[in-house]
């Protein structure tokens, strides 16, 4: 089975750009799906905050 996808620009900065994969049949990008799977208030808040801090 072949899946069609595109690369979506999420954030643009001077030193780096952030992208996410967007599958054609999905409404949300992979990044959006990740944040929906682990919403604010989940048991993984500290871990997700750490990841976001690394990216910022």
Short mmCIF file of N, CA and C in Angstrom, two decimals:
data_model
loop_
_atom_site.label_atom_id
_atom_site.label_comp_id
_atom_site.label_asym_id
_atom_site.label_seq_id
_atom_site.Cartn_x
_atom_site.Cartn_y
_atom_site.Cartn_z
N UNK A 1 0.84 -1.18 0.00
CA UNK A 1 0.00 0.00 0.00
C UNK A 1 0.89 1.25 0.00
N UNK A 2 0.65 2.12 -0.93
CA UNK A 2 1.41 3.36 -1.03
C UNK A 2 0.62 4.49 -0.39
N UNK A 3 1.30 5.26 0.45
CA UNK A 3 0.65 6.41 1.07
C UNK A 3 1.23 7.68 0.48
N UNK A 4 0.37 8.64 0.22
CA UNK A 4 0.82 9.93 -0.28
C UNK A 4 0.90 10.89 0.90
N UNK A 5 1.92 11.73 0.85
CA UNK A 5 2.13 12.67 1.95
C UNK A 5 2.80 13.93 1.42
N UNK A 6 2.84 14.94 2.28
CA UNK A 6 3.58 16.15 1.98
C UNK A 6 4.32 16.57 3.24
N UNK A 7 5.30 17.43 3.06
CA UNK A 7 6.06 17.97 4.17
C UNK A 7 5.52 19.37 4.42
N UNK A 8 5.08 19.63 5.64
CA UNK A 8 4.43 20.89 5.99
C UNK A 8 5.35 21.72 6.89
N UNK A 9 5.55 22.98 6.52
CA UNK A 9 6.33 23.90 7.35
C UNK A 9 5.51 24.28 8.58
N UNK A 10 6.09 24.05 9.75
CA UNK A 10 5.40 24.35 11.01
C UNK A 10 5.85 25.70 11.55
N UNK A 11 7.17 25.90 11.66
CA UNK A 11 7.73 27.16 12.14
C UNK A 11 9.00 27.48 11.36
N UNK A 12 9.20 28.76 11.12
CA UNK A 12 10.37 29.22 10.38
C UNK A 12 11.17 30.17 11.26
N UNK A 13 12.47 29.88 11.41
CA UNK A 13 13.36 30.71 12.22
C UNK A 13 14.64 30.97 11.42
N UNK A 14 15.47 31.90 11.90
CA UNK A 14 16.71 32.22 11.21
C UNK A 14 17.65 31.02 11.12
N UNK A 15 17.78 30.28 12.23
CA UNK A 15 18.76 29.19 12.28
C UNK A 15 18.19 27.83 11.90
N UNK A 16 16.87 27.66 12.00
CA UNK A 16 16.28 26.34 11.77
C UNK A 16 14.80 26.48 11.39
N UNK A 17 14.31 25.53 10.63
CA UNK A 17 12.88 25.44 10.32
C UNK A 17 12.36 24.12 10.85
N UNK A 18 11.10 24.10 11.29
CA UNK A 18 10.48 22.87 11.78
C UNK A 18 9.40 22.45 10.80
N UNK A 19 9.41 21.16 10.46
CA UNK A 19 8.47 20.59 9.51
C UNK A 19 7.73 19.41 10.13
N UNK A 20 6.61 19.07 9.54
CA UNK A 20 5.88 17.88 9.95
C UNK A 20 5.37 17.17 8.70
N UNK A 21 5.16 15.89 8.82
CA UNK A 21 4.60 15.10 7.73
C UNK A 21 3.08 15.22 7.76
N UNK A 22 2.50 15.42 6.59
CA UNK A 22 1.05 15.49 6.45
C UNK A 22 0.62 14.39 5.49
N UNK A 23 -0.01 13.34 6.01
CA UNK A 23 -0.53 12.28 5.16
C UNK A 23 -1.77 12.80 4.44
N UNK A 24 -1.89 12.50 3.16
CA UNK A 24 -2.99 13.03 2.36
C UNK A 24 -4.36 12.66 2.90
N UNK A 25 -4.50 11.46 3.45
CA UNK A 25 -5.83 11.04 3.92
C UNK A 25 -6.13 11.48 5.35
N UNK A 26 -5.17 12.14 6.01
CA UNK A 26 -5.36 12.59 7.39
C UNK A 26 -5.64 14.09 7.44
N UNK A 27 -6.51 14.49 8.35
CA UNK A 27 -6.82 15.90 8.52
C UNK A 27 -5.70 16.63 9.27
N UNK A 28 -5.10 15.94 10.25
CA UNK A 28 -4.07 16.55 11.09
C UNK A 28 -2.68 16.09 10.67
N UNK A 29 -1.69 16.97 10.86
CA UNK A 29 -0.30 16.58 10.60
C UNK A 29 0.16 15.63 11.71
N UNK A 30 1.30 14.99 11.49
CA UNK A 30 1.83 14.08 12.51
C UNK A 30 2.13 14.83 13.81
N UNK A 31 2.61 16.06 13.72
CA UNK A 31 2.87 16.85 14.92
C UNK A 31 1.58 17.15 15.67
N UNK A 32 0.54 17.54 14.95
CA UNK A 32 -0.76 17.81 15.58
C UNK A 32 -1.33 16.54 16.21
N UNK A 33 -1.17 15.42 15.55
CA UNK A 33 -1.65 14.15 16.10
C UNK A 33 -0.90 13.80 17.38
N UNK A 34 0.40 14.08 17.42
CA UNK A 34 1.21 13.83 18.62
C UNK A 34 0.66 14.65 19.79
N UNK A 35 0.42 15.94 19.57
CA UNK A 35 -0.07 16.79 20.66
C UNK A 35 -1.51 16.44 21.06
N UNK A 36 -2.30 15.91 20.14
CA UNK A 36 -3.64 15.44 20.52
C UNK A 36 -3.55 14.16 21.35
N UNK A 37 -2.58 13.32 21.04
CA UNK A 37 -2.42 12.07 21.78
C UNK A 37 -1.95 12.32 23.21
N UNK A 38 -1.16 13.38 23.40
CA UNK A 38 -0.62 13.73 24.71
C UNK A 38 -1.01 15.16 25.06
N UNK A 39 -2.29 15.41 25.36
CA UNK A 39 -2.75 16.77 25.61
C UNK A 39 -2.19 17.33 26.92
N UNK A 40 -2.29 18.64 27.06
CA UNK A 40 -1.88 19.29 28.29
C UNK A 40 -2.66 18.68 29.45
N UNK A 41 -1.96 18.38 30.52
CA UNK A 41 -2.61 17.73 31.66
C UNK A 41 -2.40 16.23 31.69
N UNK A 42 -1.75 15.68 30.65
CA UNK A 42 -1.49 14.24 30.64
C UNK A 42 -0.31 13.93 31.55
N UNK A 43 -0.11 12.66 31.83
CA UNK A 43 0.99 12.27 32.72
C UNK A 43 2.36 12.54 32.11
N UNK A 44 2.41 12.90 30.84
CA UNK A 44 3.69 13.14 30.16
C UNK A 44 4.01 14.63 30.00
N UNK A 45 3.29 15.49 30.71
CA UNK A 45 3.51 16.94 30.58
C UNK A 45 4.97 17.34 30.75
N UNK A 46 5.62 16.81 31.77
CA UNK A 46 7.02 17.18 32.04
C UNK A 46 7.91 16.77 30.86
N UNK A 47 7.71 15.58 30.34
CA UNK A 47 8.52 15.09 29.21
C UNK A 47 8.29 15.93 27.96
N UNK A 48 7.06 16.26 27.68
CA UNK A 48 6.73 17.05 26.50
C UNK A 48 7.28 18.46 26.65
N UNK A 49 7.19 19.04 27.85
CA UNK A 49 7.78 20.36 28.10
C UNK A 49 9.29 20.34 27.87
N UNK A 50 9.94 19.25 28.23
CA UNK A 50 11.38 19.11 28.01
C UNK A 50 11.69 19.10 26.51
N UNK A 51 10.92 18.35 25.74
CA UNK A 51 11.11 18.31 24.28
C UNK A 51 10.91 19.69 23.68
N UNK A 52 9.86 20.38 24.08
CA UNK A 52 9.57 21.72 23.55
C UNK A 52 10.70 22.68 23.91
N UNK A 53 11.23 22.58 25.13
CA UNK A 53 12.34 23.44 25.55
C UNK A 53 13.57 23.20 24.68
N UNK A 54 13.85 21.94 24.32
CA UNK A 54 14.99 21.64 23.44
C UNK A 54 14.79 22.30 22.08
N UNK A 55 13.56 22.31 21.59
CA UNK A 55 13.28 22.86 20.27
C UNK A 55 13.30 24.38 20.26
N UNK A 56 12.94 24.98 21.38
CA UNK A 56 12.94 26.45 21.47
C UNK A 56 14.36 26.93 21.58
#
